[in-house]
Short mmCIF file of C-alpha atoms and ligand atoms in Angstrom, two decimals:
data_model
loop_
_atom_site.label_atom_id
_atom_site.label_comp_id
_atom_site.label_asym_id
_atom_site.label_seq_id
_atom_site.Cartn_x
_atom_site.Cartn_y
_atom_site.Cartn_z
CA MET A 189 -19.21 11.32 14.93
CA ASN A 190 -18.55 11.15 18.38
CA LYS A 191 -17.38 14.11 19.88
CA ARG A 192 -13.14 12.94 20.84
CA ARG A 193 -13.51 11.91 16.96
CA ARG A 194 -14.55 15.46 16.32
CA GLN A 195 -11.86 16.95 18.15
CA ILE A 196 -8.95 14.72 17.14
CA LEU A 197 -10.38 15.59 13.80
CA LYS A 198 -9.99 19.37 14.37
CA GLU A 199 -6.76 19.25 16.13
CA LEU A 200 -5.39 17.48 13.15
CA ASN A 201 -6.57 19.78 10.68
CA LEU A 202 -8.16 16.67 8.85
CA LEU A 203 -11.22 17.39 8.58
CA PRO A 204 -10.45 20.71 5.86
CA VAL A 205 -7.82 18.67 4.14
CA TRP A 206 -10.48 16.05 3.53
CA GLN A 207 -12.94 18.04 2.79
CA GLN A 208 -10.86 20.23 0.56
CA LYS A 209 -9.13 18.18 -1.78
CA SER A 210 -12.01 16.46 -2.64
CA GLY A 211 -13.22 16.93 -5.67
CA THR A 212 -10.84 18.95 -7.23
CA ARG A 213 -9.06 15.68 -9.09
CA LYS A 214 -9.84 13.91 -11.56
CA GLN A 215 -9.90 9.58 -12.37
CA ASN A 216 -6.82 8.71 -13.66
CA LYS A 217 -6.60 5.72 -14.58
CA PRO A 218 -5.75 4.81 -18.45
CA LEU A 219 -6.39 1.45 -19.75
CA GLU A 220 -3.31 -1.04 -19.48
CA SER A 221 -0.84 -0.06 -21.90
CA GLN A 222 -0.69 -2.54 -25.31
CA SER A 223 2.93 -1.88 -25.04
CA SER A 224 3.50 -3.73 -21.69
CA GLU A 225 1.25 -6.69 -22.59
CA VAL A 226 2.90 -7.29 -25.49
CA ARG A 227 6.08 -7.44 -22.79
CA ASN A 228 4.38 -10.15 -20.98
CA LEU A 229 3.56 -12.44 -24.04
CA ILE A 230 7.40 -12.08 -25.21
CA SER A 231 8.99 -12.45 -21.67
CA PRO A 232 7.22 -15.85 -19.74
CA PRO A 233 7.61 -15.88 -16.68
CA ASP A 234 10.81 -19.76 -16.25
CA PRO A 235 9.16 -21.93 -13.56
CA ALA A 236 12.35 -23.03 -12.94
CA LYS A 237 13.48 -19.40 -12.02
CA ASP A 238 10.85 -17.60 -10.53
CA SER A 239 11.86 -20.12 -8.14
CA GLN A 240 14.27 -20.52 -6.91
CA GLN A 241 14.61 -16.58 -7.10
CA ARG A 242 11.75 -16.30 -4.82
CA GLN A 243 13.77 -19.26 -2.19
CA GLU A 244 16.75 -16.62 -2.52
CA ILE A 245 14.22 -13.09 -1.65
CA HIS A 246 12.32 -16.04 0.91
CA GLN A 247 16.12 -15.49 2.92
CA MET A 248 17.12 -11.78 2.55
CA ASN A 249 17.78 -9.92 5.16
CA TRP A 250 17.69 -6.15 4.59
CA ASP A 251 20.04 -4.80 3.25
CA GLN A 252 19.86 -8.29 0.81
CA LEU A 253 16.64 -6.66 -0.38
CA ARG A 254 16.99 -3.55 -0.32
CA LEU A 255 19.76 -4.63 -3.44
CA ALA A 256 17.79 -7.56 -4.83
CA VAL A 257 14.60 -4.77 -5.22
CA SER A 258 16.44 -1.56 -6.94
CA GLN A 259 18.06 -3.86 -9.57
CA CYS A 260 14.78 -5.98 -10.23
CA THR A 261 13.94 -6.40 -13.64
CA ALA A 262 11.78 -9.40 -12.53
CA CYS A 263 8.61 -7.26 -14.30
CA PRO A 264 8.41 -5.16 -17.44
CA LEU A 265 8.13 -2.19 -14.73
CA HIS A 266 11.53 -1.88 -14.45
CA GLN A 267 12.12 -0.29 -18.06
CA THR A 268 9.83 3.02 -17.74
CA ARG A 269 11.07 3.21 -13.79
CA THR A 270 13.13 5.96 -12.58
CA GLN A 271 14.17 4.04 -9.67
CA THR A 272 12.18 1.71 -7.06
CA VAL A 273 10.28 2.34 -4.01
CA LEU A 274 10.82 -0.71 -1.40
CA GLY A 275 9.13 1.17 1.19
CA VAL A 276 9.68 3.45 4.80
CA GLY A 277 9.93 3.33 8.29
CA ASP A 278 9.91 1.77 11.11
CA GLU A 279 11.19 -2.11 10.26
CA ASN A 280 10.03 -3.42 13.57
CA ALA A 281 6.78 -1.60 12.88
CA ASP A 282 3.43 -3.00 14.83
CA TRP A 283 1.37 -1.24 12.16
CA LEU A 284 2.04 -2.38 8.29
CA PHE A 285 0.04 -0.22 5.50
CA VAL A 286 0.05 -1.44 1.63
CA GLY A 287 -0.72 0.65 -1.21
CA GLU A 288 -1.21 0.55 -4.76
CA GLY A 289 2.02 1.30 -6.56
CA PRO A 290 4.44 4.43 -6.12
CA GLY A 291 3.12 7.29 -8.65
CA ALA A 292 4.98 10.00 -10.24
CA THR A 293 6.45 11.36 -7.19
CA GLU A 294 6.98 8.23 -5.29
CA ASP A 295 9.00 6.97 -8.72
CA ALA A 296 11.22 10.53 -8.49
CA THR A 297 12.20 10.30 -5.05
CA GLY A 298 12.40 7.10 -4.18
CA GLU A 299 9.49 7.15 -1.07
CA PRO A 300 5.85 5.76 -0.79
CA PHE A 301 3.21 7.83 -0.30
CA VAL A 302 4.87 11.30 -0.29
CA GLY A 303 2.37 12.80 -3.41
CA PRO A 304 -1.31 14.54 -2.63
CA ALA A 305 -2.17 10.98 -2.07
CA GLY A 306 0.63 10.96 0.87
CA LYS A 307 -0.06 13.79 2.07
CA LEU A 308 -3.71 12.18 3.21
CA LEU A 309 -2.26 9.22 4.32
CA ASP A 310 -0.15 10.89 6.89
CA GLN A 311 -3.30 12.82 8.30
CA MET A 312 -4.60 9.53 8.47
CA LEU A 313 -2.13 7.74 10.52
CA ALA A 314 -1.89 11.24 12.57
CA ALA A 315 -5.86 11.40 12.97
CA ILE A 316 -5.00 7.84 14.93
CA LYS A 317 -1.42 9.01 16.68
CA LEU A 318 0.56 7.48 14.11
CA ASN A 319 3.32 8.91 12.04
CA ARG A 320 5.49 7.55 9.28
CA GLY A 321 8.72 7.16 11.18
CA GLN A 322 7.04 6.02 14.41
CA GLN A 323 5.96 1.76 14.70
CA VAL A 324 4.35 2.45 11.39
CA TYR A 325 6.09 1.16 8.01
CA ILE A 326 4.54 1.93 4.93
CA THR A 327 5.32 0.31 1.31
CA ASN A 328 3.00 -1.06 -2.03
CA ILE A 329 2.32 -4.39 -4.34
CA VAL A 330 4.50 -3.62 -6.44
CA LYS A 331 7.42 -1.31 -6.18
CA CYS A 332 8.11 0.56 -9.39
CA ARG A 333 6.24 2.40 -10.97
CA PRO A 334 2.88 1.27 -13.06
CA PRO A 335 3.38 3.70 -16.17
CA ASN A 336 0.56 6.71 -15.97
CA ASN A 337 -0.75 5.50 -12.15
CA ARG A 338 -2.48 2.52 -14.13
CA ASN A 339 -3.20 -0.47 -11.47
CA PRO A 340 -0.57 -2.91 -11.42
CA ASN A 341 -1.62 -5.79 -13.31
CA ALA A 342 -1.68 -9.34 -12.30
CA ASN A 343 1.97 -10.55 -13.58
CA GLU A 344 3.49 -7.03 -12.12
CA ALA A 345 2.09 -7.90 -8.42
CA ARG A 346 2.94 -11.78 -8.92
CA GLN A 347 6.28 -10.99 -10.15
CA CYS A 348 6.19 -8.41 -6.95
CA GLU A 349 5.58 -10.69 -4.39
CA PRO A 350 8.10 -12.65 -3.23
CA TYR A 351 9.42 -8.60 -1.29
CA LEU A 352 6.43 -7.44 -0.28
CA THR A 353 6.09 -11.52 1.46
CA ARG A 354 9.48 -11.06 2.88
CA GLN A 355 9.22 -7.74 3.96
CA ILE A 356 5.76 -8.94 5.69
CA ALA A 357 8.64 -11.98 8.00
CA LEU A 358 11.10 -9.28 8.66
CA ILE A 359 9.22 -6.54 10.75
CA LYS A 360 6.55 -9.00 11.79
CA PRO A 361 4.10 -6.47 12.24
CA LYS A 362 1.50 -6.79 14.67
CA LEU A 363 -2.02 -5.11 12.42
CA ILE A 364 -1.75 -5.00 8.33
CA VAL A 365 -4.06 -1.86 6.96
CA ALA A 366 -4.84 -2.74 3.05
CA LEU A 367 -4.55 0.95 1.70
CA GLY A 368 -7.35 0.20 -1.38
CA LYS A 369 -8.76 -2.57 -4.04
CA VAL A 370 -5.47 -3.16 -5.79
CA ALA A 371 -3.85 -3.83 -2.49
CA ALA A 372 -6.53 -5.86 -0.53
CA GLN A 373 -7.20 -7.99 -3.54
CA ASN A 374 -3.48 -9.39 -4.13
CA LEU A 375 -2.77 -9.76 -0.12
CA LEU A 376 -6.25 -10.95 0.24
CA GLN A 377 -5.58 -13.48 -3.59
CA CYS A 378 -9.42 -12.46 -3.30
CA GLU A 379 -12.00 -10.24 -5.81
CA ASP A 380 -13.98 -9.33 -3.33
CA SER A 381 -14.93 -5.43 -3.23
CA ILE A 382 -13.61 -3.69 -0.88
CA SER A 383 -17.12 -2.41 0.36
CA SER A 384 -17.54 -6.48 0.55
CA LEU A 385 -14.29 -6.62 2.65
CA ARG A 386 -14.61 -3.60 4.71
CA GLY A 387 -15.50 -4.18 8.68
CA LYS A 388 -13.96 -7.23 8.93
CA ILE A 389 -10.75 -8.81 10.20
CA HIS A 390 -9.04 -10.85 7.84
CA ASP A 391 -6.13 -13.06 8.29
CA TYR A 392 -2.92 -12.96 6.16
CA SER A 393 -0.62 -15.81 7.15
CA GLY A 394 -2.15 -15.04 10.88
CA ILE A 395 -1.76 -11.11 10.89
CA PRO A 396 -5.01 -9.75 11.55
CA LEU A 397 -5.98 -7.25 8.28
CA ILE A 398 -8.35 -4.45 7.81
CA VAL A 399 -9.08 -3.08 4.34
CA THR A 400 -9.97 0.04 3.75
CA TYR A 401 -10.33 2.98 1.04
CA HIS A 402 -7.16 4.14 -0.79
CA PRO A 403 -6.52 8.20 -0.15
CA ALA A 404 -6.19 8.93 -3.41
CA TYR A 405 -9.51 7.79 -3.97
CA LEU A 406 -10.79 9.34 -0.77
CA LEU A 407 -9.44 12.54 -2.17
CA ARG A 408 -12.05 12.50 -5.00
CA THR A 409 -14.76 11.37 -2.98
CA LEU A 410 -16.33 12.65 0.00
CA PRO A 411 -18.75 10.20 1.05
CA GLU A 412 -15.99 8.04 1.34
CA LYS A 413 -14.66 10.15 4.06
CA ALA A 414 -16.96 9.26 7.02
CA LYS A 415 -16.07 5.37 6.62
CA ALA A 416 -12.82 5.41 5.91
CA TRP A 417 -12.67 7.32 9.60
CA LYS A 418 -14.51 4.21 10.30
CA ASP A 419 -12.20 1.87 9.18
CA LEU A 420 -9.27 3.49 10.91
CA CYS A 421 -10.97 3.75 13.95
CA PHE A 422 -11.68 0.09 13.77
CA ALA A 423 -8.53 -0.57 12.98
CA GLN A 424 -7.69 1.43 16.47
CA SER A 425 -9.55 -0.62 18.27
CA THR A 426 -8.01 -4.41 16.71
CA MET A 427 -4.97 -3.27 17.67
CA GLN A 428 -5.40 -2.06 21.23
CA SER A 429 -7.29 -5.29 21.67
CA ILE A 430 -4.44 -7.49 21.07
CA THR A 431 -0.73 -5.27 22.32
N1 URA B 413 -0.11 5.40 -4.43
C1 URA B 413 0.07 4.43 -3.77
O1 URA B 413 -0.53 3.52 -3.88
N2 URA B 413 2.27 3.71 -3.03
C2 URA B 413 2.63 5.12 -3.13
O2 URA B 413 3.39 4.96 -2.83
C3 URA B 413 1.87 7.31 -4.00
C4 URA B 413 0.66 6.68 -4.47
FE1 SF4 B 414 10.70 -6.04 -9.59
FE2 SF4 B 414 8.36 -5.40 -7.82
FE3 SF4 B 414 9.67 -3.47 -9.64
FE4 SF4 B 414 8.86 -5.59 -11.55
S1 SF4 B 414 7.31 -3.58 -9.70
S2 SF4 B 414 10.69 -4.13 -11.74
S3 SF4 B 414 9.15 -7.47 -9.62
S4 SF4 B 414 10.98 -4.65 -7.64
#
């Protein structure tokens, strides 16, 4: 780590926070519940309705999008949510950060990344001189909390995808940062591992996209923090080269 990076980290208290929290969080990704599998089988998608909804979403402005998401019942996650979590931040942001889906705190408050992973994300943003209010928009692949914080399944991600696509079209970010495997694989429509996706500039409909670890994973896995820092520096220099 060079001197400047160390100094920035020190000033922002990033090193102690990352170190302190690591190893204290347990992995809690239980297998998908059988009930939602069964529900998906009971109500298979209707292709005509699906494509009409996609077209409608494609035309929406922010107010229409907010309303549509808040009332959405397109996938089984609506049954267990407290509320939808559309996103937060600057609607004309240069930077777009995409996570996986709301957790318990996000489901309770309606804002993405406000729980423990969110605290770390804020530190990560601060390290590259960003904050969630300015030039940054933060959202997730799915807008409703998957029960027990499991990963969203393929059907849920697919049903929710038009909202994210529309958000991106409205925001027109200059750079997208995918946080973790679920975000990266859904945005890039691939099955590749995080380690093979990191360190490259990918393309999302003409917008450069960079992949890094999910902050919840970083809270559990000490050795990957240095790599996440490298990814952020890479994202920062990529942004500098395109603006
Ligand atoms: N993890 C996510 O992926 N998104 C959130 O909003 C919170 C935790
Ligand atoms: Fe609708 Fe997305 Fe919520 Fe599913 S996760 S109900 S598609 S808003």
